[in-house]
Short mmCIF file of N, CA and C in Angstrom, two decimals:
data_model
loop_
_atom_site.label_atom_id
_atom_site.label_comp_id
_atom_site.label_asym_id
_atom_site.label_seq_id
_atom_site.Cartn_x
_atom_site.Cartn_y
_atom_site.Cartn_z
N LYS Y 1 152.42 164.83 -7.92
CA LYS Y 1 152.34 164.54 -9.34
C LYS Y 1 152.90 163.15 -9.61
N ILE Y 2 152.33 162.52 -10.61
CA ILE Y 2 152.79 161.21 -11.04
C ILE Y 2 153.40 161.39 -12.42
N ARG Y 3 154.55 160.82 -12.65
CA ARG Y 3 155.18 160.91 -13.96
C ARG Y 3 154.88 159.62 -14.71
N VAL Y 4 154.30 159.75 -15.88
CA VAL Y 4 153.93 158.60 -16.69
C VAL Y 4 154.63 158.71 -18.03
N GLU Y 5 155.24 157.63 -18.46
CA GLU Y 5 155.85 157.60 -19.77
C GLU Y 5 154.90 156.87 -20.70
N VAL Y 6 154.52 157.52 -21.75
CA VAL Y 6 153.58 156.94 -22.69
C VAL Y 6 154.34 156.56 -23.94
N ILE Y 7 154.19 155.33 -24.37
CA ILE Y 7 154.77 154.91 -25.64
C ILE Y 7 153.63 154.85 -26.62
N ALA Y 8 153.66 155.73 -27.57
CA ALA Y 8 152.56 155.86 -28.52
C ALA Y 8 152.66 154.79 -29.59
N GLY Y 9 151.49 154.33 -30.03
CA GLY Y 9 151.42 153.36 -31.12
C GLY Y 9 151.46 154.06 -32.45
N THR Y 10 151.31 153.30 -33.51
CA THR Y 10 151.39 153.86 -34.86
C THR Y 10 150.26 154.83 -35.16
N ASN Y 11 149.10 154.65 -34.51
CA ASN Y 11 147.98 155.53 -34.82
C ASN Y 11 148.04 156.84 -34.04
N MET Y 12 149.03 157.02 -33.20
CA MET Y 12 149.12 158.26 -32.43
C MET Y 12 150.26 159.12 -32.96
N LEU Y 13 151.42 159.04 -32.34
CA LEU Y 13 152.51 159.94 -32.70
C LEU Y 13 153.46 159.35 -33.73
N GLY Y 14 153.40 158.11 -33.93
CA GLY Y 14 154.34 157.43 -34.81
C GLY Y 14 154.91 156.25 -34.06
N LYS Y 15 155.29 155.25 -34.77
CA LYS Y 15 155.71 154.00 -34.14
C LYS Y 15 156.91 154.22 -33.22
N GLY Y 16 156.74 153.80 -31.96
CA GLY Y 16 157.83 153.84 -31.01
C GLY Y 16 158.18 155.21 -30.45
N THR Y 17 157.40 156.22 -30.77
CA THR Y 17 157.69 157.56 -30.25
C THR Y 17 157.37 157.59 -28.76
N GLU Y 18 158.32 158.05 -27.96
CA GLU Y 18 158.10 158.13 -26.52
C GLU Y 18 157.85 159.58 -26.14
N VAL Y 19 156.84 159.76 -25.30
CA VAL Y 19 156.49 161.09 -24.84
C VAL Y 19 156.37 161.04 -23.33
N GLU Y 20 156.96 162.02 -22.65
CA GLU Y 20 156.84 162.09 -21.21
C GLU Y 20 155.71 163.04 -20.88
N VAL Y 21 154.77 162.57 -20.08
CA VAL Y 21 153.60 163.37 -19.74
C VAL Y 21 153.45 163.38 -18.23
N ASP Y 22 153.26 164.56 -17.66
CA ASP Y 22 152.98 164.66 -16.24
C ASP Y 22 151.47 164.50 -16.03
N VAL Y 23 151.10 163.53 -15.22
CA VAL Y 23 149.70 163.28 -14.92
C VAL Y 23 149.45 163.65 -13.47
N THR Y 24 148.60 164.65 -13.26
CA THR Y 24 148.27 165.06 -11.90
C THR Y 24 147.16 164.18 -11.36
N TRP Y 25 146.92 164.32 -10.07
CA TRP Y 25 145.84 163.57 -9.43
C TRP Y 25 144.51 163.94 -10.08
N GLU Y 26 144.30 165.20 -10.39
CA GLU Y 26 143.05 165.64 -11.04
C GLU Y 26 142.91 165.00 -12.42
N ASP Y 27 144.03 164.93 -13.16
CA ASP Y 27 144.00 164.29 -14.48
C ASP Y 27 143.60 162.83 -14.34
N GLN Y 28 144.19 162.15 -13.36
CA GLN Y 28 143.90 160.73 -13.15
C GLN Y 28 142.43 160.53 -12.78
N LYS Y 29 141.89 161.44 -11.97
CA LYS Y 29 140.47 161.35 -11.62
C LYS Y 29 139.59 161.51 -12.86
N MET Y 30 139.97 162.44 -13.75
CA MET Y 30 139.19 162.63 -14.98
C MET Y 30 139.28 161.40 -15.89
N ILE Y 31 140.46 160.81 -15.99
CA ILE Y 31 140.63 159.60 -16.82
C ILE Y 31 139.80 158.46 -16.25
N ASN Y 32 139.84 158.30 -14.92
CA ASN Y 32 139.05 157.24 -14.28
C ASN Y 32 137.56 157.47 -14.48
N MET Y 33 137.13 158.73 -14.34
CA MET Y 33 135.72 159.05 -14.54
C MET Y 33 135.31 158.75 -15.98
N PHE Y 34 136.17 159.08 -16.93
CA PHE Y 34 135.88 158.80 -18.33
C PHE Y 34 135.67 157.30 -18.53
N GLY Y 35 136.51 156.48 -17.95
CA GLY Y 35 136.39 155.03 -18.07
C GLY Y 35 135.11 154.51 -17.44
N ARG Y 36 134.79 155.00 -16.24
CA ARG Y 36 133.57 154.56 -15.56
C ARG Y 36 132.33 154.97 -16.35
N LEU Y 37 132.31 156.20 -16.85
CA LEU Y 37 131.15 156.68 -17.61
C LEU Y 37 130.99 155.92 -18.93
N THR Y 38 132.10 155.60 -19.55
CA THR Y 38 132.03 154.83 -20.80
C THR Y 38 131.45 153.44 -20.53
N ALA Y 39 131.90 152.81 -19.46
CA ALA Y 39 131.36 151.49 -19.09
C ALA Y 39 129.87 151.59 -18.77
N ARG Y 40 129.48 152.61 -18.04
CA ARG Y 40 128.06 152.80 -17.69
C ARG Y 40 127.22 153.04 -18.94
N ARG Y 41 127.76 153.81 -19.89
CA ARG Y 41 127.02 154.05 -21.13
C ARG Y 41 126.79 152.74 -21.88
N HIS Y 42 127.80 151.87 -21.90
CA HIS Y 42 127.64 150.57 -22.56
C HIS Y 42 126.57 149.72 -21.87
N GLU Y 43 126.56 149.76 -20.54
CA GLU Y 43 125.54 149.02 -19.79
C GLU Y 43 124.14 149.54 -20.12
N LEU Y 44 124.00 150.86 -20.15
CA LEU Y 44 122.70 151.46 -20.44
C LEU Y 44 122.25 151.15 -21.87
N GLU Y 45 123.18 151.17 -22.81
CA GLU Y 45 122.82 150.86 -24.19
C GLU Y 45 122.38 149.41 -24.33
N ALA Y 46 123.03 148.50 -23.60
CA ALA Y 46 122.61 147.09 -23.62
C ALA Y 46 121.22 146.95 -23.00
N GLU Y 47 120.99 147.67 -21.91
CA GLU Y 47 119.68 147.64 -21.26
C GLU Y 47 118.60 148.20 -22.19
N ARG Y 48 118.94 149.25 -22.93
CA ARG Y 48 117.98 149.84 -23.86
C ARG Y 48 117.63 148.85 -24.98
N ARG Y 49 118.62 148.10 -25.46
CA ARG Y 49 118.35 147.09 -26.50
C ARG Y 49 117.40 146.02 -25.98
N VAL Y 50 117.61 145.58 -24.73
CA VAL Y 50 116.74 144.57 -24.13
C VAL Y 50 115.32 145.12 -23.98
N LYS Y 51 115.21 146.34 -23.46
CA LYS Y 51 113.89 146.96 -23.26
C LYS Y 51 113.18 147.17 -24.60
N THR Y 52 113.92 147.55 -25.63
CA THR Y 52 113.32 147.76 -26.94
C THR Y 52 112.78 146.44 -27.49
N GLU Y 53 113.52 145.36 -27.28
CA GLU Y 53 113.04 144.05 -27.72
C GLU Y 53 111.78 143.64 -26.94
N GLU Y 54 111.78 143.89 -25.64
CA GLU Y 54 110.59 143.61 -24.82
C GLU Y 54 109.39 144.41 -25.33
N LEU Y 55 109.63 145.66 -25.67
CA LEU Y 55 108.56 146.52 -26.17
C LEU Y 55 107.99 145.98 -27.48
N VAL Y 56 108.85 145.54 -28.38
CA VAL Y 56 108.40 144.95 -29.65
C VAL Y 56 107.55 143.71 -29.37
N ASN Y 57 107.99 142.86 -28.45
CA ASN Y 57 107.25 141.65 -28.11
C ASN Y 57 105.87 141.99 -27.53
N ILE Y 58 105.82 142.99 -26.67
CA ILE Y 58 104.55 143.38 -26.07
C ILE Y 58 103.62 143.97 -27.13
N GLU Y 59 104.18 144.78 -28.02
CA GLU Y 59 103.35 145.34 -29.10
C GLU Y 59 102.82 144.24 -30.01
N ASP Y 60 103.65 143.23 -30.30
CA ASP Y 60 103.20 142.09 -31.11
C ASP Y 60 102.08 141.34 -30.39
N ALA Y 61 102.25 141.11 -29.09
CA ALA Y 61 101.21 140.42 -28.32
C ALA Y 61 99.92 141.23 -28.30
N SER Y 62 100.04 142.55 -28.14
CA SER Y 62 98.85 143.41 -28.14
C SER Y 62 98.12 143.33 -29.48
N ASN Y 63 98.89 143.34 -30.56
CA ASN Y 63 98.28 143.23 -31.88
C ASN Y 63 97.57 141.90 -32.07
N GLU Y 64 98.16 140.83 -31.56
CA GLU Y 64 97.52 139.52 -31.67
C GLU Y 64 96.24 139.47 -30.84
N ILE Y 65 96.24 140.06 -29.67
CA ILE Y 65 95.05 140.08 -28.82
C ILE Y 65 93.95 140.89 -29.49
N ILE Y 66 94.31 141.99 -30.13
CA ILE Y 66 93.31 142.82 -30.82
C ILE Y 66 92.64 142.04 -31.95
N LEU Y 67 93.42 141.19 -32.61
CA LEU Y 67 92.89 140.42 -33.74
C LEU Y 67 91.96 139.28 -33.31
N LEU Y 68 92.01 138.90 -32.05
CA LEU Y 68 91.14 137.82 -31.58
C LEU Y 68 89.68 138.27 -31.59
N ASP Y 69 88.81 137.36 -31.97
CA ASP Y 69 87.38 137.64 -32.00
C ASP Y 69 86.81 137.47 -30.60
N ASP Y 70 86.06 138.46 -30.12
CA ASP Y 70 85.52 138.44 -28.76
C ASP Y 70 84.64 137.22 -28.51
N ASP Y 71 83.91 136.79 -29.51
CA ASP Y 71 82.99 135.67 -29.35
C ASP Y 71 83.72 134.34 -29.23
N GLN Y 72 84.88 134.23 -29.86
CA GLN Y 72 85.60 132.95 -29.88
C GLN Y 72 86.59 132.81 -28.73
N VAL Y 73 86.88 133.90 -28.06
CA VAL Y 73 87.91 133.86 -27.01
C VAL Y 73 87.26 133.74 -25.65
N GLY Y 74 87.74 132.77 -24.89
CA GLY Y 74 87.33 132.67 -23.49
C GLY Y 74 88.35 133.47 -22.70
N ASN Y 75 89.32 132.76 -22.17
CA ASN Y 75 90.39 133.42 -21.44
C ASN Y 75 91.70 133.32 -22.21
N VAL Y 76 92.57 134.25 -21.94
CA VAL Y 76 93.89 134.28 -22.56
C VAL Y 76 94.90 133.92 -21.48
N LYS Y 77 95.86 133.07 -21.84
CA LYS Y 77 96.91 132.71 -20.88
C LYS Y 77 97.95 133.83 -20.89
N PHE Y 78 98.16 134.42 -19.71
CA PHE Y 78 99.08 135.53 -19.54
C PHE Y 78 100.22 135.06 -18.65
N SER Y 79 101.45 135.23 -19.11
CA SER Y 79 102.62 134.77 -18.37
C SER Y 79 103.03 135.79 -17.32
N ILE Y 80 103.14 135.32 -16.08
CA ILE Y 80 103.65 136.12 -14.98
C ILE Y 80 104.78 135.31 -14.36
N GLY Y 81 106.02 135.72 -14.65
CA GLY Y 81 107.16 134.94 -14.18
C GLY Y 81 107.19 133.60 -14.88
N GLU Y 82 107.13 132.53 -14.10
CA GLU Y 82 107.13 131.19 -14.67
C GLU Y 82 105.74 130.57 -14.70
N ALA Y 83 104.74 131.31 -14.29
CA ALA Y 83 103.37 130.79 -14.23
C ALA Y 83 102.51 131.47 -15.29
N TYR Y 84 101.44 130.77 -15.67
CA TYR Y 84 100.47 131.33 -16.59
C TYR Y 84 99.15 131.52 -15.86
N VAL Y 85 98.53 132.67 -16.12
CA VAL Y 85 97.27 133.01 -15.48
C VAL Y 85 96.24 133.21 -16.58
N ASP Y 86 95.04 132.67 -16.36
CA ASP Y 86 93.95 132.90 -17.31
C ASP Y 86 93.33 134.26 -17.04
N LEU Y 87 93.33 135.11 -18.07
CA LEU Y 87 92.73 136.43 -17.96
C LEU Y 87 91.77 136.63 -19.13
N SER Y 88 90.80 137.50 -18.91
CA SER Y 88 89.91 137.84 -20.01
C SER Y 88 90.67 138.67 -21.03
N LYS Y 89 90.11 138.79 -22.21
CA LYS Y 89 90.76 139.57 -23.26
C LYS Y 89 90.96 141.01 -22.81
N ALA Y 90 89.95 141.60 -22.16
CA ALA Y 90 90.04 142.99 -21.70
C ALA Y 90 91.13 143.15 -20.64
N ASP Y 91 91.19 142.21 -19.69
CA ASP Y 91 92.22 142.28 -18.65
C ASP Y 91 93.62 142.12 -19.25
N THR Y 92 93.74 141.24 -20.24
CA THR Y 92 95.03 141.03 -20.90
C THR Y 92 95.46 142.30 -21.63
N GLU Y 93 94.53 142.92 -22.34
CA GLU Y 93 94.84 144.18 -23.04
C GLU Y 93 95.28 145.25 -22.05
N GLU Y 94 94.59 145.32 -20.93
CA GLU Y 94 94.92 146.32 -19.91
C GLU Y 94 96.32 146.09 -19.35
N ARG Y 95 96.64 144.84 -19.05
CA ARG Y 95 97.98 144.51 -18.52
C ARG Y 95 99.07 144.80 -19.55
N LEU Y 96 98.81 144.44 -20.80
CA LEU Y 96 99.80 144.69 -21.85
C LEU Y 96 100.02 146.18 -22.04
N ASN Y 97 98.95 146.96 -21.99
CA ASN Y 97 99.08 148.41 -22.11
C ASN Y 97 99.89 148.99 -20.95
N GLY Y 98 99.66 148.47 -19.75
CA GLY Y 98 100.43 148.91 -18.59
C GLY Y 98 101.92 148.58 -18.74
N LEU Y 99 102.19 147.35 -19.19
CA LEU Y 99 103.59 146.95 -19.41
C LEU Y 99 104.25 147.82 -20.48
N GLU Y 100 103.50 148.10 -21.54
CA GLU Y 100 104.02 148.91 -22.63
C GLU Y 100 104.38 150.32 -22.13
N GLU Y 101 103.51 150.91 -21.34
CA GLU Y 101 103.77 152.25 -20.80
C GLU Y 101 105.00 152.24 -19.90
N ARG Y 102 105.11 151.22 -19.05
CA ARG Y 102 106.24 151.14 -18.13
C ARG Y 102 107.56 150.99 -18.89
N ILE Y 103 107.56 150.15 -19.92
CA ILE Y 103 108.79 149.94 -20.69
C ILE Y 103 109.16 151.19 -21.48
N LYS Y 104 108.16 151.88 -22.03
CA LYS Y 104 108.44 153.14 -22.74
C LYS Y 104 109.05 154.16 -21.78
N ALA Y 105 108.56 154.21 -20.56
CA ALA Y 105 109.12 155.12 -19.56
C ALA Y 105 110.55 154.73 -19.22
N ASP Y 106 110.81 153.42 -19.10
CA ASP Y 106 112.17 152.93 -18.83
C ASP Y 106 113.12 153.33 -19.96
N ILE Y 107 112.68 153.16 -21.20
CA ILE Y 107 113.50 153.50 -22.36
C ILE Y 107 113.79 155.00 -22.37
N ALA Y 108 112.79 155.81 -22.07
CA ALA Y 108 112.99 157.27 -22.03
C ALA Y 108 113.99 157.65 -20.95
N ARG Y 109 113.90 157.00 -19.78
CA ARG Y 109 114.85 157.28 -18.69
C ARG Y 109 116.26 156.88 -19.11
N ILE Y 110 116.39 155.73 -19.74
CA ILE Y 110 117.71 155.26 -20.18
C ILE Y 110 118.30 156.23 -21.21
N GLU Y 111 117.48 156.66 -22.16
CA GLU Y 111 117.97 157.58 -23.18
C GLU Y 111 118.40 158.92 -22.57
N LYS Y 112 117.66 159.37 -21.55
CA LYS Y 112 118.03 160.60 -20.85
C LYS Y 112 119.37 160.43 -20.14
N ASP Y 113 119.55 159.28 -19.48
CA ASP Y 113 120.81 159.00 -18.78
C ASP Y 113 121.98 158.91 -19.76
N VAL Y 114 121.77 158.26 -20.90
CA VAL Y 114 122.83 158.13 -21.91
C VAL Y 114 123.20 159.51 -22.45
N ALA Y 115 122.21 160.37 -22.69
CA ALA Y 115 122.48 161.72 -23.18
C ALA Y 115 123.31 162.51 -22.17
N ALA Y 116 122.99 162.39 -20.89
CA ALA Y 116 123.75 163.09 -19.85
C ALA Y 116 125.18 162.57 -19.79
N ILE Y 117 125.35 161.27 -19.92
CA ILE Y 117 126.69 160.68 -19.91
C ILE Y 117 127.48 161.16 -21.13
N GLN Y 118 126.83 161.17 -22.30
CA GLN Y 118 127.50 161.62 -23.52
C GLN Y 118 127.99 163.06 -23.36
N LEU Y 119 127.19 163.90 -22.75
CA LEU Y 119 127.57 165.30 -22.54
C LEU Y 119 128.81 165.38 -21.65
N THR Y 120 128.80 164.64 -20.55
CA THR Y 120 129.94 164.64 -19.63
C THR Y 120 131.18 164.07 -20.31
N LEU Y 121 131.02 163.00 -21.08
CA LEU Y 121 132.15 162.41 -21.79
C LEU Y 121 132.75 163.41 -22.78
N GLY Y 122 131.89 164.16 -23.45
CA GLY Y 122 132.37 165.17 -24.39
C GLY Y 122 133.20 166.24 -23.69
N GLU Y 123 132.74 166.68 -22.53
CA GLU Y 123 133.48 167.68 -21.75
C GLU Y 123 134.83 167.13 -21.28
N LEU Y 124 134.82 165.88 -20.81
CA LEU Y 124 136.07 165.26 -20.36
C LEU Y 124 137.05 165.08 -21.52
N LYS Y 125 136.54 164.69 -22.69
CA LYS Y 125 137.40 164.53 -23.86
C LYS Y 125 138.11 165.84 -24.20
N ILE Y 126 137.35 166.93 -24.18
CA ILE Y 126 137.93 168.23 -24.50
C ILE Y 126 139.06 168.57 -23.52
N LYS Y 127 138.81 168.37 -22.24
CA LYS Y 127 139.82 168.69 -21.23
C LYS Y 127 141.06 167.78 -21.36
N LEU Y 128 140.81 166.48 -21.54
CA LEU Y 128 141.93 165.54 -21.59
C LEU Y 128 142.74 165.69 -22.87
N TYR Y 129 142.07 165.87 -24.01
CA TYR Y 129 142.82 166.08 -25.25
C TYR Y 129 143.56 167.41 -25.24
N ALA Y 130 143.02 168.42 -24.56
CA ALA Y 130 143.70 169.71 -24.46
C ALA Y 130 145.03 169.55 -23.73
N LYS Y 131 145.07 168.71 -22.72
CA LYS Y 131 146.31 168.54 -21.96
C LYS Y 131 147.24 167.51 -22.60
N PHE Y 132 146.67 166.36 -23.03
CA PHE Y 132 147.51 165.25 -23.47
C PHE Y 132 147.61 165.12 -24.99
N SER Y 133 146.84 165.83 -25.73
CA SER Y 133 146.76 165.78 -27.20
C SER Y 133 146.90 164.35 -27.72
N ASN Y 134 147.93 164.05 -28.45
CA ASN Y 134 148.06 162.72 -29.07
C ASN Y 134 148.58 161.65 -28.12
N SER Y 135 148.86 162.02 -26.89
CA SER Y 135 149.41 161.05 -25.93
C SER Y 135 148.33 160.20 -25.29
N ILE Y 136 147.09 160.52 -25.54
CA ILE Y 136 145.99 159.76 -24.95
C ILE Y 136 144.98 159.44 -26.04
N ASN Y 137 144.44 158.24 -25.97
CA ASN Y 137 143.45 157.82 -26.95
C ASN Y 137 142.15 157.53 -26.20
N LEU Y 138 141.15 158.35 -26.45
CA LEU Y 138 139.85 158.19 -25.77
C LEU Y 138 138.78 157.68 -26.71
N GLU Y 139 139.18 157.32 -27.92
CA GLU Y 139 138.21 156.83 -28.91
C GLU Y 139 138.02 155.33 -28.76
N GLU Y 140 136.80 154.88 -29.01
CA GLU Y 140 136.52 153.45 -28.96
C GLU Y 140 136.86 152.83 -30.30
N GLU Y 141 137.26 151.60 -30.25
CA GLU Y 141 137.62 150.92 -31.49
C GLU Y 141 136.50 150.08 -32.01
#
């Protein structure tokens, strides 16, 4: 067992209140897991924001391609990495639809992962607050 002295802030037990809490190895593993999962959730949420923005851009591009008149359009410049490739309107629409489907699948996977993490975080919070009550703060600011 590890003995940890926690000095609580004003938002916990009262200013300067000292509480002695025994932290077992299992408790420490749960606290570490909570921290890792919280960090991973933040990473996934940032990734979801980026993917959502990409999806909006692709949908905007698809709408612009749809508005083009078939008779007036030769080839459309399609960006692949740092290069541009001339594609027909139909090929461009096909590629954009493929990208849109892939990004939607990525967003769905991310949301599923975030939901699983949230569930685990909720379980850990219940266990940790049950043992440490006001001596531990697991809320984000």
